[in-house]
Coordinates of C-alpha atoms and ligand atoms in Angstrom, one line a residue:
X1 CA -228.7 -67.1 136.4
X2 CA -225.1 -66.1 135.8
X3 CA -223.9 -63.2 138.0
X4 CA -221.3 -60.8 136.7
X5 CA -217.9 -62.1 138.0
X6 CA -215.1 -59.6 138.6
X7 CA -212.8 -59.1 135.7
X8 CA -209.1 -59.6 136.5
X9 CA -206.0 -58.9 134.5
X10 CA -204.3 -62.3 134.0
X11 CA -200.8 -62.8 135.3
X12 CA -198.3 -63.0 132.4
X13 CA -197.7 -66.7 132.9
X14 CA -201.3 -67.4 132.5
X15 CA -201.5 -65.2 129.5
X16 CA -198.6 -66.9 127.9
X17 CA -200.2 -70.3 128.5
X18 CA -203.1 -69.3 126.3
X19 CA -202.7 -70.1 122.6
X20 CA -201.9 -66.7 121.2
X21 CA -202.9 -65.4 117.8
X22 CA -205.0 -62.8 116.1
X23 CA -208.7 -63.6 116.5
X24 CA -210.1 -60.6 114.7
X25 CA -209.7 -61.2 111.0
X26 CA -213.0 -60.0 109.6
X27 CA -216.4 -58.8 110.6
X28 CA -217.6 -62.3 111.1
X29 CA -214.9 -62.9 113.7
X30 CA -216.0 -59.8 115.6
X31 CA -219.5 -61.0 115.6
X32 CA -218.4 -64.4 116.9
X33 CA -216.5 -62.9 119.8
X34 CA -219.4 -60.6 120.8
X35 CA -222.0 -63.2 120.6
X36 CA -219.9 -65.7 122.5
X37 CA -219.4 -63.1 125.2
X38 CA -223.2 -62.7 125.4
X39 CA -223.6 -66.4 125.7
X40 CA -221.0 -66.6 128.4
X41 CA -222.9 -63.9 130.3
X42 CA -225.9 -66.3 130.4
X43 CA -228.0 -64.3 127.9
X44 CA -231.4 -65.8 127.0
X45 CA -231.9 -63.4 124.2
X46 CA -229.4 -62.0 121.7
X47 CA -230.2 -59.4 119.1
X48 CA -227.8 -58.8 116.3
X49 CA -227.6 -56.1 113.6
X50 CA -225.1 -56.1 110.8
X51 CA -224.6 -53.1 108.5
X52 CA -222.4 -52.7 105.5
X53 CA -221.0 -56.2 105.7
X54 CA -220.2 -55.5 109.4
X55 CA -217.7 -52.9 108.4
X56 CA -220.1 -50.0 109.0
X57 CA -221.7 -51.4 112.2
X58 CA -222.1 -54.5 114.2
X59 CA -224.4 -54.5 117.2
X60 CA -224.9 -57.2 119.7
X61 CA -227.3 -56.7 122.5
X62 CA -228.0 -59.3 125.2
X63 CA -229.9 -59.7 128.4
X64 CA -227.1 -61.4 130.2
X65 CA -225.3 -60.7 133.5
X66 CA -223.8 -57.4 132.4
X67 CA -220.4 -55.9 133.4
X68 CA -219.9 -54.2 136.7
X69 CA -219.4 -50.5 136.3
X70 CA -215.9 -50.6 137.8
X71 CA -214.8 -53.3 135.4
X72 CA -215.7 -51.5 132.2
X73 CA -212.2 -50.3 131.3
X74 CA -210.7 -53.7 132.3
X75 CA -213.1 -55.4 129.9
X76 CA -211.4 -53.8 126.9
X77 CA -207.9 -54.4 128.2
X78 CA -205.8 -57.2 126.9
X79 CA -205.7 -60.4 129.0
X80 CA -208.4 -59.2 131.3
X81 CA -211.1 -61.8 131.8
X82 CA -213.6 -62.8 134.4
X83 CA -213.6 -66.3 133.2
X84 CA -210.3 -67.8 134.3
X85 CA -207.8 -66.9 137.0
X86 CA -205.0 -69.4 137.1
X87 CA -203.4 -71.5 134.3
X88 CA -205.0 -74.7 135.5
X89 CA -208.5 -73.2 134.8
X90 CA -207.8 -73.5 131.1
X91 CA -208.2 -77.2 131.2
X92 CA -211.6 -76.9 132.9
X93 CA -212.9 -74.0 131.0
X94 CA -216.7 -74.1 130.4
X95 CA -217.1 -70.7 128.9
X96 CA -216.7 -69.9 125.2
X97 CA -214.1 -67.2 125.9
X98 CA -211.3 -67.2 128.4
X99 CA -208.4 -65.4 126.8
X100 CA -209.5 -61.9 127.7
X101 CA -208.4 -60.6 124.3
X102 CA -211.3 -60.2 122.1
X103 CA -212.8 -56.9 123.3
X104 CA -209.3 -55.4 123.4
X105 CA -208.5 -56.5 119.9
X106 CA -211.8 -55.3 118.6
X107 CA -211.5 -51.9 120.4
X108 CA -208.0 -51.5 118.9
X109 CA -209.4 -51.5 115.3
X110 CA -212.7 -49.9 115.6
X111 CA -214.9 -47.4 117.4
X112 CA -216.5 -49.4 120.2
X113 CA -219.3 -48.5 122.5
X114 CA -220.1 -50.7 125.4
X115 CA -223.3 -50.1 127.4
X116 CA -224.2 -52.4 130.2
X117 CA -226.0 -52.9 133.4
X118 CA -225.7 -55.7 135.9
X119 CA -228.8 -57.1 137.4
X120 CA -228.4 -55.6 140.9
X121 CA -227.3 -52.1 140.0
X122 CA -229.6 -49.1 139.8
X123 CA -228.4 -47.7 136.5
X124 CA -226.3 -48.5 133.5
X125 CA -222.8 -47.4 132.4
X126 CA -221.3 -46.8 129.0
X127 CA -217.8 -46.7 127.7
X128 CA -216.6 -45.3 124.3
X129 CA -213.3 -46.5 122.9
X130 CA -211.7 -45.5 119.6
X131 CA -208.7 -47.3 118.2
X132 CA -207.9 -48.6 121.7
X133 CA -208.1 -45.3 123.5
X134 CA -211.0 -44.5 125.9
X135 CA -212.9 -41.5 124.5
X136 CA -215.5 -41.2 127.2
X137 CA -217.4 -43.0 129.9
X138 CA -220.5 -42.3 131.9
X139 CA -223.8 -43.3 133.1
X140 CA -226.4 -44.5 130.6
X141 CA -229.9 -45.7 130.6
X142 CA -229.9 -49.4 130.0
X143 CA -231.9 -52.5 130.7
X144 CA -230.1 -55.4 132.3
X145 CA -227.5 -56.9 130.0
X146 CA -224.9 -55.6 127.6
X147 CA -225.0 -53.9 124.3
X148 CA -221.8 -53.7 122.2
X149 CA -221.7 -51.6 119.2
X150 CA -218.7 -51.8 116.8
X151 CA -218.5 -49.1 114.1
X152 CA -216.0 -48.4 111.4
X153 CA -214.2 -51.7 111.8
X154 CA -210.7 -51.7 110.3
X155 CA -211.2 -48.1 109.1
X156 CA -207.8 -47.3 110.4
X157 CA -206.2 -50.5 109.3
X158 CA -206.1 -50.4 105.5
X159 CA -203.9 -53.5 105.4
X160 CA -206.7 -55.5 107.0
X161 CA -209.3 -54.1 104.7
X162 CA -207.4 -55.2 101.7
X163 CA -207.8 -58.8 102.7
X164 CA -211.6 -58.6 103.0
X165 CA -214.0 -59.7 100.4
X166 CA -217.0 -57.8 99.1
X167 CA -219.4 -56.2 101.6
X168 CA -222.0 -58.8 100.6
X169 CA -219.6 -61.7 101.3
X170 CA -218.4 -60.3 104.6
X171 CA -222.0 -59.7 105.6
X172 CA -223.2 -63.2 104.8
X173 CA -220.2 -64.7 106.5
X174 CA -221.2 -62.8 109.6
X175 CA -224.8 -64.0 109.3
X176 CA -223.5 -67.5 109.0
X177 CA -221.7 -67.1 112.3
X178 CA -224.9 -65.9 113.9
X179 CA -226.8 -68.8 112.5
X180 CA -224.1 -71.3 113.7
X181 CA -224.1 -69.9 117.2
X182 CA -227.9 -69.9 117.2
X183 CA -227.7 -73.6 116.6
X184 CA -225.0 -74.3 119.2
X185 CA -227.3 -72.5 121.7
X186 CA -230.8 -73.4 120.7
X187 CA -232.3 -72.4 124.0
X188 CA -231.4 -68.8 123.4
X189 CA -233.6 -66.5 121.3
X190 CA -231.6 -65.1 118.4
X191 CA -232.5 -62.4 116.0
X192 CA -230.2 -61.0 113.3
X193 CA -230.8 -58.3 110.7
X194 CA -228.5 -57.7 107.8
X195 CA -228.8 -54.1 106.5
X196 CA -232.2 -53.9 108.2
X197 CA -233.5 -57.2 106.8
X198 CA -234.4 -59.9 109.3
X199 CA -232.3 -62.9 108.3
X200 CA -232.4 -65.1 111.3
X201 CA -234.9 -65.6 114.1
X202 CA -234.9 -68.5 116.5
X203 CA -237.5 -69.1 119.1
X204 CA -235.4 -70.5 121.9
X205 CA -236.1 -74.2 122.1
X206 CA -234.6 -77.5 121.2
X207 CA -231.7 -78.2 118.8
X208 CA -234.3 -79.5 116.4
X209 CA -236.2 -76.2 116.6
X210 CA -233.1 -74.1 116.0
X211 CA -231.9 -76.2 113.1
X212 CA -235.3 -75.9 111.5
X213 CA -235.4 -72.2 112.1
X214 CA -232.0 -71.7 110.5
X215 CA -232.3 -74.1 107.6
X216 CA -235.9 -73.2 106.8
X217 CA -238.6 -75.0 105.0
X218 CA -236.2 -77.5 103.4
X219 CA -235.4 -78.9 106.8
X220 CA -238.6 -80.7 107.2
X221 CA -238.1 -82.6 103.9
X222 CA -234.4 -83.0 104.0
X223 CA -233.3 -83.7 107.6
X224 CA -232.9 -86.9 109.5
X225 CA -232.5 -86.5 113.3
X226 CA -229.4 -88.0 114.9
X227 CA -230.0 -89.4 118.3
X228 CA -227.2 -91.5 119.8
X229 CA -226.9 -91.1 123.5
X230 CA -223.9 -92.5 125.4
X231 CA -220.6 -91.4 126.8
X232 CA -219.9 -90.0 123.4
X233 CA -223.4 -88.6 122.6
X234 CA -224.2 -87.6 119.1
X235 CA -227.2 -85.4 118.2
X236 CA -228.3 -83.0 115.5
X237 CA -229.7 -83.6 112.1
X238 CA -228.2 -84.4 108.7
X239 CA -229.6 -84.4 105.2
X240 CA -231.1 -87.5 103.8
X241 CA -229.4 -89.1 100.8
X242 CA -231.5 -87.2 98.2
X243 CA -230.4 -83.8 99.5
X244 CA -226.7 -83.7 98.9
X245 CA -224.6 -80.7 98.1
X246 CA -221.4 -79.9 96.2
X247 CA -219.4 -78.8 99.2
X248 CA -219.0 -79.6 102.8
X249 CA -219.6 -76.1 103.9
X250 CA -223.2 -76.9 104.8
X251 CA -222.2 -79.1 107.6
X252 CA -221.9 -77.6 111.1
X253 CA -219.9 -79.5 113.7
X254 CA -220.5 -78.8 117.4
X255 CA -218.5 -80.3 120.2
X256 CA -219.6 -79.7 123.7
X257 CA -221.7 -76.7 122.4
X258 CA -218.7 -75.3 120.7
X259 CA -218.6 -74.8 116.9
X260 CA -215.5 -76.6 115.7
X261 CA -213.5 -77.6 112.7
X262 CA -212.4 -81.1 112.8
X263 CA -211.3 -82.9 109.7
X264 CA -211.7 -86.3 111.2
X265 CA -215.3 -85.7 112.1
X266 CA -216.1 -84.2 108.8
X267 CA -214.6 -87.3 107.2
X268 CA -216.7 -89.5 109.5
X269 CA -219.9 -87.8 108.3
X270 CA -218.8 -88.0 104.7
X271 CA -217.9 -91.6 105.1
X272 CA -221.4 -92.5 106.4
X273 CA -222.9 -91.2 103.1
X274 CA -220.6 -93.3 101.1
X275 CA -222.6 -95.5 98.7
X276 CA -225.7 -93.4 99.4
X277 CA -224.9 -90.3 97.5
X278 CA -222.8 -89.7 94.4
X279 CA -219.0 -89.4 94.9
X280 CA -217.7 -85.9 95.5
X281 CA -221.1 -84.7 97.0
X282 CA -221.7 -84.1 100.7
X283 CA -224.4 -84.1 103.2
X284 CA -225.4 -81.0 105.2
X285 CA -226.8 -80.3 108.6
X286 CA -225.6 -80.2 112.1
X287 CA -223.7 -82.9 114.0
X288 CA -223.4 -82.2 117.7
X289 CA -221.1 -84.3 119.9
X290 CA -221.0 -84.3 123.7
X291 CA -218.0 -85.8 125.4
X292 CA -216.8 -85.4 128.9
X293 CA -214.5 -82.3 129.3
X294 CA -211.6 -84.5 130.2
X295 CA -211.7 -86.2 126.8
X296 CA -211.2 -82.8 125.0
X297 CA -208.6 -80.1 124.6
X298 CA -210.0 -76.8 123.4
X299 CA -206.9 -74.7 123.8
X300 CA -205.4 -75.6 120.5
X301 CA -206.4 -72.8 118.2
X302 CA -206.5 -69.1 119.0
X303 CA -210.0 -68.7 117.8
X304 CA -210.8 -72.0 119.6
X305 CA -212.1 -73.6 116.4
X306 CA -210.0 -76.7 116.7
X307 CA -210.5 -79.3 119.3
X308 CA -208.5 -82.4 120.1
X309 CA -209.9 -85.6 121.5
X310 CA -208.0 -87.9 123.8
X311 CA -209.6 -90.8 121.8
X312 CA -210.4 -89.4 118.4
X313 CA -211.1 -92.8 116.9
X314 CA -213.9 -93.5 119.4
X315 CA -215.5 -90.2 118.6
X316 CA -215.1 -90.8 114.9
X317 CA -216.8 -94.2 115.2
X318 CA -219.6 -92.8 117.3
X319 CA -220.3 -90.0 114.8
X320 CA -220.2 -92.4 111.9
X321 CA -222.5 -94.9 113.6
X322 CA -225.0 -92.3 114.5
X323 CA -225.1 -90.9 110.9
X324 CA -225.3 -94.3 109.5
X325 CA -228.2 -95.3 111.7
X326 CA -230.1 -92.1 110.7
X327 CA -229.3 -92.5 107.0
X328 CA -230.4 -96.1 106.9
X329 CA -233.7 -95.2 108.4
X330 CA -234.2 -92.5 105.8
X331 CA -237.6 -92.8 104.1
X332 CA -237.6 -93.4 100.4
X333 CA -237.2 -90.3 98.4
X334 CA -240.4 -88.4 98.1
X335 CA -241.6 -87.1 94.8
X336 CA -241.0 -83.6 95.9
X337 CA -237.4 -84.2 96.4
X338 CA -236.9 -84.8 92.8
X339 CA -237.6 -82.4 90.0
X340 CA -238.1 -84.0 86.6
X341 CA -236.9 -80.8 85.1
X342 CA -236.9 -81.8 81.4
X343 CA -240.6 -82.2 81.5
X344 CA -241.5 -78.8 82.7
X345 CA -240.2 -77.0 79.7
X346 CA -241.7 -78.7 76.7
X347 CA -245.2 -78.7 75.4
X348 CA -246.1 -81.1 78.2
X349 CA -246.6 -79.5 81.5
X350 CA -246.0 -82.0 84.2
X351 CA -245.7 -80.4 87.5
X352 CA -243.5 -82.0 90.1
X353 CA -246.4 -82.8 92.3
X354 CA -248.1 -84.7 89.5
X355 CA -245.4 -87.2 89.2
X356 CA -245.3 -90.2 91.4
X357 CA -241.7 -91.0 91.7
X358 CA -241.2 -93.0 94.7
X359 CA -242.9 -94.7 97.6
X360 CA -246.2 -93.3 96.4
X361 CA -248.4 -96.3 96.1
X362 CA -251.2 -95.9 93.6
X363 CA -253.8 -98.2 95.0
X364 CA -255.4 -99.1 91.8
X365 CA -252.1 -100.1 90.3
X366 CA -250.6 -101.9 93.2
X367 CA -250.6 -105.6 93.2
X368 CA -248.2 -108.2 94.3
X369 CA -245.7 -109.3 91.8
X370 CA -246.2 -113.0 91.1
X371 CA -243.4 -113.6 88.7
X372 CA -240.4 -113.5 90.9
X373 CA -237.7 -114.7 88.5
X374 CA -235.6 -117.5 89.7
X375 CA -232.3 -115.7 89.9
X376 CA -233.6 -112.9 92.2
X377 CA -232.9 -114.8 95.4
X378 CA -234.5 -114.5 98.8
X379 CA -236.3 -111.3 99.8
X380 CA -236.8 -109.7 103.1
X381 CA -239.9 -111.5 104.4
X382 CA -243.0 -109.4 104.6
X383 CA -241.6 -106.4 102.8
X384 CA -244.2 -105.2 100.4
X385 CA -243.4 -103.9 97.0
X386 CA -244.3 -100.3 96.4
X387 CA -244.4 -100.6 92.6
X388 CA -247.2 -101.8 90.4
X389 CA -246.5 -104.7 87.9
X390 CA -245.1 -103.3 84.7
X391 CA -245.0 -104.4 81.1
X392 CA -241.9 -103.4 79.1
X393 CA -242.5 -101.4 75.9
X394 CA -238.9 -100.6 75.0
X395 CA -235.9 -98.6 75.6
X396 CA -235.3 -95.0 74.6
X397 CA -232.0 -94.2 72.9
X398 CA -230.9 -92.3 75.9
X399 CA -231.1 -95.5 78.0
X400 CA -234.4 -95.2 79.9
X401 CA -236.8 -98.0 79.8
X402 CA -240.4 -97.3 79.0
X403 CA -243.2 -99.4 80.4
X404 CA -246.9 -99.4 81.2
X405 CA -248.5 -100.3 84.5
X406 CA -252.2 -100.4 84.1
X407 CA -253.1 -97.0 82.6
X408 CA -249.9 -95.4 83.8
X409 CA -246.7 -94.9 81.8
X410 CA -243.6 -95.7 83.7
X411 CA -240.0 -94.6 82.9
X412 CA -237.2 -96.6 84.5
X413 CA -233.5 -95.9 85.0
X414 CA -232.1 -99.3 84.2
X415 CA -228.9 -98.9 86.1
X416 CA -230.6 -97.5 89.3
X417 CA -233.2 -100.3 89.1
X418 CA -230.7 -103.1 88.6
X419 CA -228.5 -101.7 91.3
X420 CA -231.3 -101.8 93.8
X421 CA -232.3 -105.3 92.8
X422 CA -228.7 -106.6 93.2
X423 CA -228.2 -104.7 96.4
X424 CA -231.2 -106.2 98.1
X425 CA -230.4 -109.6 96.8
X426 CA -226.9 -109.4 98.3
X427 CA -228.2 -108.3 101.6
X428 CA -230.8 -111.0 101.7
X429 CA -228.1 -113.6 100.9
X430 CA -225.8 -112.3 103.5
X431 CA -228.5 -112.5 106.1
X432 CA -228.9 -116.2 105.6
X433 CA -226.3 -117.4 107.9
X434 CA -225.1 -120.6 106.3
X435 CA -221.7 -119.8 104.8
X436 CA -222.4 -121.3 101.4
X437 CA -225.6 -119.2 101.2
X438 CA -223.4 -116.2 100.3
X439 CA -223.1 -117.7 96.8
X440 CA -219.6 -117.3 95.5
X441 CA -218.3 -117.6 92.0
X442 CA -214.7 -118.7 91.4
X443 CA -212.9 -116.4 88.9
X444 CA -211.4 -118.1 85.9
X445 CA -208.5 -115.7 86.2
X446 CA -207.7 -114.6 89.7
X447 CA -207.1 -110.8 89.8
X448 CA -204.1 -109.3 91.6
X449 CA -204.4 -105.7 92.7
X450 CA -201.4 -103.7 93.9
X451 CA -202.5 -101.6 96.8
X452 CA -199.5 -101.0 99.1
X453 CA -198.6 -102.9 102.3
X454 CA -201.1 -101.0 104.6
X455 CA -204.1 -101.8 102.6
X456 CA -203.0 -105.3 101.8
X457 CA -202.7 -106.1 105.5
X458 CA -206.1 -104.5 106.2
X459 CA -207.5 -106.8 103.5
X460 CA -205.9 -109.8 105.3
X461 CA -207.5 -108.6 108.6
X462 CA -210.9 -108.5 106.9
X463 CA -210.5 -111.9 105.3
X464 CA -213.4 -113.4 107.4
X465 CA -215.8 -110.5 106.7
X466 CA -215.1 -110.7 102.9
X467 CA -215.5 -114.4 102.8
X468 CA -218.8 -114.3 104.5
X469 CA -219.8 -111.9 101.8
X470 CA -218.7 -114.2 99.1
X471 CA -215.3 -112.9 98.3
X472 CA -212.1 -114.9 98.5
X473 CA -209.5 -112.3 98.8
X474 CA -206.1 -112.6 100.4
X475 CA -202.8 -110.9 100.8
X476 CA -200.5 -111.7 97.9
X477 CA -197.0 -110.5 98.7
X478 CA -196.3 -107.5 100.8
X479 CA -198.2 -104.9 98.8
X480 CA -200.8 -106.7 96.8
X481 CA -203.9 -108.8 97.2
X482 CA -205.3 -111.6 95.1
X483 CA -209.0 -112.2 94.6
X484 CA -210.0 -115.7 93.5
X485 CA -213.8 -115.6 94.0
X486 CA -216.5 -112.9 94.0
X487 CA -220.2 -113.0 95.1
X488 CA -222.4 -114.6 92.5
X489 CA -224.2 -111.4 92.2
X490 CA -221.0 -109.7 91.0
X491 CA -220.7 -112.1 88.1
X492 CA -221.4 -109.2 85.7
X493 CA -218.8 -106.9 87.1
X494 CA -215.2 -106.4 86.1
X495 CA -213.5 -108.2 89.0
X496 CA -210.4 -106.1 88.8
X497 CA -212.2 -102.8 89.0
X498 CA -214.4 -104.1 91.7
X499 CA -211.6 -105.3 93.9
X500 CA -209.6 -102.2 93.4
X501 CA -212.6 -100.1 94.4
X502 CA -213.3 -102.3 97.4
X503 CA -209.7 -101.8 98.6
X504 CA -209.9 -98.1 98.0
X505 CA -212.9 -97.9 100.2
X506 CA -211.8 -100.1 103.1
X507 CA -212.7 -98.3 106.2
X508 CA -210.0 -97.0 108.4
X509 CA -212.4 -97.0 111.3
X510 CA -214.5 -99.8 112.5
X511 CA -218.1 -99.4 111.6
X512 CA -220.4 -102.2 112.6
X513 CA -220.6 -105.4 110.5
X514 CA -224.1 -104.4 109.4
X515 CA -223.0 -101.0 108.1
X516 CA -220.1 -102.5 106.3
X517 CA -222.3 -105.1 104.7
X518 CA -224.6 -102.4 103.4
X519 CA -221.8 -100.5 102.0
X520 CA -220.2 -103.5 100.4
X521 CA -223.5 -104.5 98.9
X522 CA -223.9 -101.0 97.4
X523 CA -220.5 -101.2 96.0
X524 CA -220.9 -104.7 94.5
X525 CA -224.3 -103.8 93.1
X526 CA -223.0 -100.6 91.5
X527 CA -220.2 -102.6 89.8
X528 CA -222.4 -105.5 88.7
X529 CA -225.5 -103.6 87.5
X530 CA -226.1 -102.9 83.9
X531 CA -224.6 -99.5 82.8
X532 CA -227.0 -96.8 82.1
X533 CA -226.4 -96.8 78.4
X534 CA -226.4 -100.6 77.9
X535 CA -228.9 -101.9 75.4
X536 CA -231.3 -104.4 76.9
X537 CA -233.4 -106.6 74.7
X538 CA -237.1 -106.8 75.5
X539 CA -236.7 -110.0 77.5
X540 CA -234.0 -108.5 79.7
X541 CA -236.1 -105.3 80.1
X542 CA -239.1 -107.3 81.3
X543 CA -237.0 -109.4 83.6
X544 CA -235.5 -106.3 85.2
X545 CA -238.9 -104.7 85.7
X546 CA -240.2 -107.9 87.3
X547 CA -237.2 -108.0 89.6
X548 CA -237.7 -104.4 90.5
X549 CA -241.3 -104.9 91.4
X550 CA -240.4 -107.8 93.6
X551 CA -237.7 -105.8 95.4
X552 CA -238.6 -104.0 98.6
X553 CA -237.9 -100.3 98.2
X554 CA -237.3 -100.7 94.5
X555 CA -238.3 -97.2 93.8
X556 CA -234.8 -95.9 94.6
X557 CA -231.3 -97.1 94.0
X558 CA -229.1 -97.9 97.0
X559 CA -227.8 -94.3 96.8
X560 CA -231.3 -92.9 97.2
X561 CA -231.8 -91.7 93.7
X562 CA -235.1 -92.5 92.1
X563 CA -235.3 -95.5 89.8
X564 CA -238.7 -95.0 88.4
X565 CA -241.0 -92.2 87.3
X566 CA -244.7 -93.0 87.1
X567 CA -246.9 -90.8 84.9
X568 CA -250.4 -91.9 85.9
X569 CA -253.5 -91.4 83.8
X570 CA -254.6 -88.3 85.7
X571 CA -251.2 -86.7 85.2
X572 CA -251.2 -87.5 81.5
X573 CA -254.7 -86.2 81.1
X574 CA -253.8 -83.0 82.8
X575 CA -250.7 -82.6 80.6
X576 CA -252.7 -83.2 77.4
X577 CA -255.6 -81.0 78.6
X578 CA -258.0 -83.8 78.4
X579 CA -260.9 -83.9 80.8
X580 CA -260.3 -86.1 83.8
X581 CA -262.1 -89.4 83.9
Ligands
LIG601 P1 -213.0 -63.3 127.3 O1 -214.3 -63.5 126.7 O2 -212.0 -64.2 126.8 O3 -213.0 -63.2 128.8 P2 -213.3 -60.7 126.1 O4 -212.2 -59.6 125.7 O5 -214.2 -61.2 125.1 O6 -212.5 -61.8 126.9 O7 -214.1 -60.0 127.3 C1 -213.5 -59.5 128.4 C2 -214.4 -59.6 129.6 O8 -215.5 -58.6 129.4 C3 -215.1 -60.9 129.8 O9 -214.3 -61.8 130.6 C4 -216.4 -60.5 130.5 O10 -216.2 -60.4 131.9 C5 -216.7 -59.1 130.0 N1 -217.7 -59.1 129.0 C6 -217.5 -59.0 127.6 N2 -218.7 -59.0 126.9 C7 -219.7 -59.2 127.9 C8 -221.1 -59.3 127.8 N3 -221.8 -59.3 126.7 N4 -221.8 -59.5 129.0 C9 -221.1 -59.6 130.2 N5 -219.8 -59.5 130.3 C10 -219.0 -59.3 129.2
LIG602 MG1 -214.8 -63.2 124.8

């Protein structure tokens, strides 16, 4: 249990050593400071109320250590803190706050009421401050803990108000802060109401519990747990490849239980999705990193949002590796993750749950594909197909293939299907260790790609890796590379585009060979696969379907999108209002 430590006014030298700056910009920043104080006070329960976007009222009540009665006025004075005493303490700081500025800054621009009781004391005390001036103080009935009420925020600072967004936006930004803090402190019970409506409630448990409480029902379906212990430990949960979003804002980064912004780590997460989700889309979830305090500098940003690592590269790699491991283990996309929206509107009513998209084996249809065509190459031994054998019927003008499988009708995305076939083929080839097994094809015309000296020398460094994957690619002058051979599988690709893309996506950070192989395979497959709109004659259609059936995990493309849609007999009967058989 944390006892209330005495609050001291920091000496000017210590105050000066602390990164200065305005921390109170909007209601959300007030909420953040108040909740962080509650956490620093060892609270096990924090109740939050937001009204009028936080401009009317923000209330944070905790059951923490409380503030000693004699310290009440000091608490709202600038540079008064119980958390550090000398400048050196800053480097060891374990608490979320330490600048002793927040309450003073908030009190200066609002009407603030502080009611508190320390565990040992008989009664509580309260202090009322308006625009930085003490209005009153006195005894008050209070349970152990602290209750801070901030009303009329910025009412006397019209300049500040002008920079705020709508009440709804400010309110939801504040709720977001509460949710983020609930995740950084999963063992604490959090509740939060916004204009009287309960918007957040965590039970106080593990990180997993808190993430699920905050994200809600989607979490169960979307999230993959991260679990990489070590000197740089990575935990949390990120969305599986089918659940990407348009912006990065759904990704929460936590470092040593602090919410942080860190471009490099965001990039590390993004990078691990590369090849798994469409370009420009992002995963969401929570990535939590634990490093030893010595490897971290938190005193970079006044609101403590930025952190600096002594070895950022190592942290980057650890995050990327952890994400990649989780993503690779992602189960194939379930039918519920994919809404065949076009179907729902027409005369046919096909509910999402009716449609077997992926990984759903229909026992009566499943049988092993005998006709493994010669050019498919080796397969992962023992991996069973999850698709029934299919007979091609034709290709819709839009590009989709139509097939039957027993009494089911199957629609196939030819690009996604071919991509997956090629991807698995490449991986299988690269796993056969003999060098020639990679299967390389010399280009009639070598391609030269200008890429600048940095990238060119990176390509040179990677020469061995590429040649083991079937590329012959070398530096060609100071700022260009030349490619003279590509993997057999890439024979259908435009080599110039492929090599340019490959260089573009060279990692700056060292992922494991296995990760890089997967990514390279996805890239090559994407380039070499038939385009979605390409016309395929019926022989090519059938060959592709056979290959897909023989491919483990053939129900999704390497990026996790579905490659097939199976309308089984029962579904069709339901749709056509025919009695079930
Ligand atoms: P800092 O958190 O940087 O120390 P603040 O201005 O946020 O500065 O708070 C000043 C001091 O008031 C803290 O150091 C702490 O001693 C006390 N305090 C503020 N909020 C609480 C709380 N909820 N419970 C206990 N003590 C608190
Ligand atoms: Mg504080």
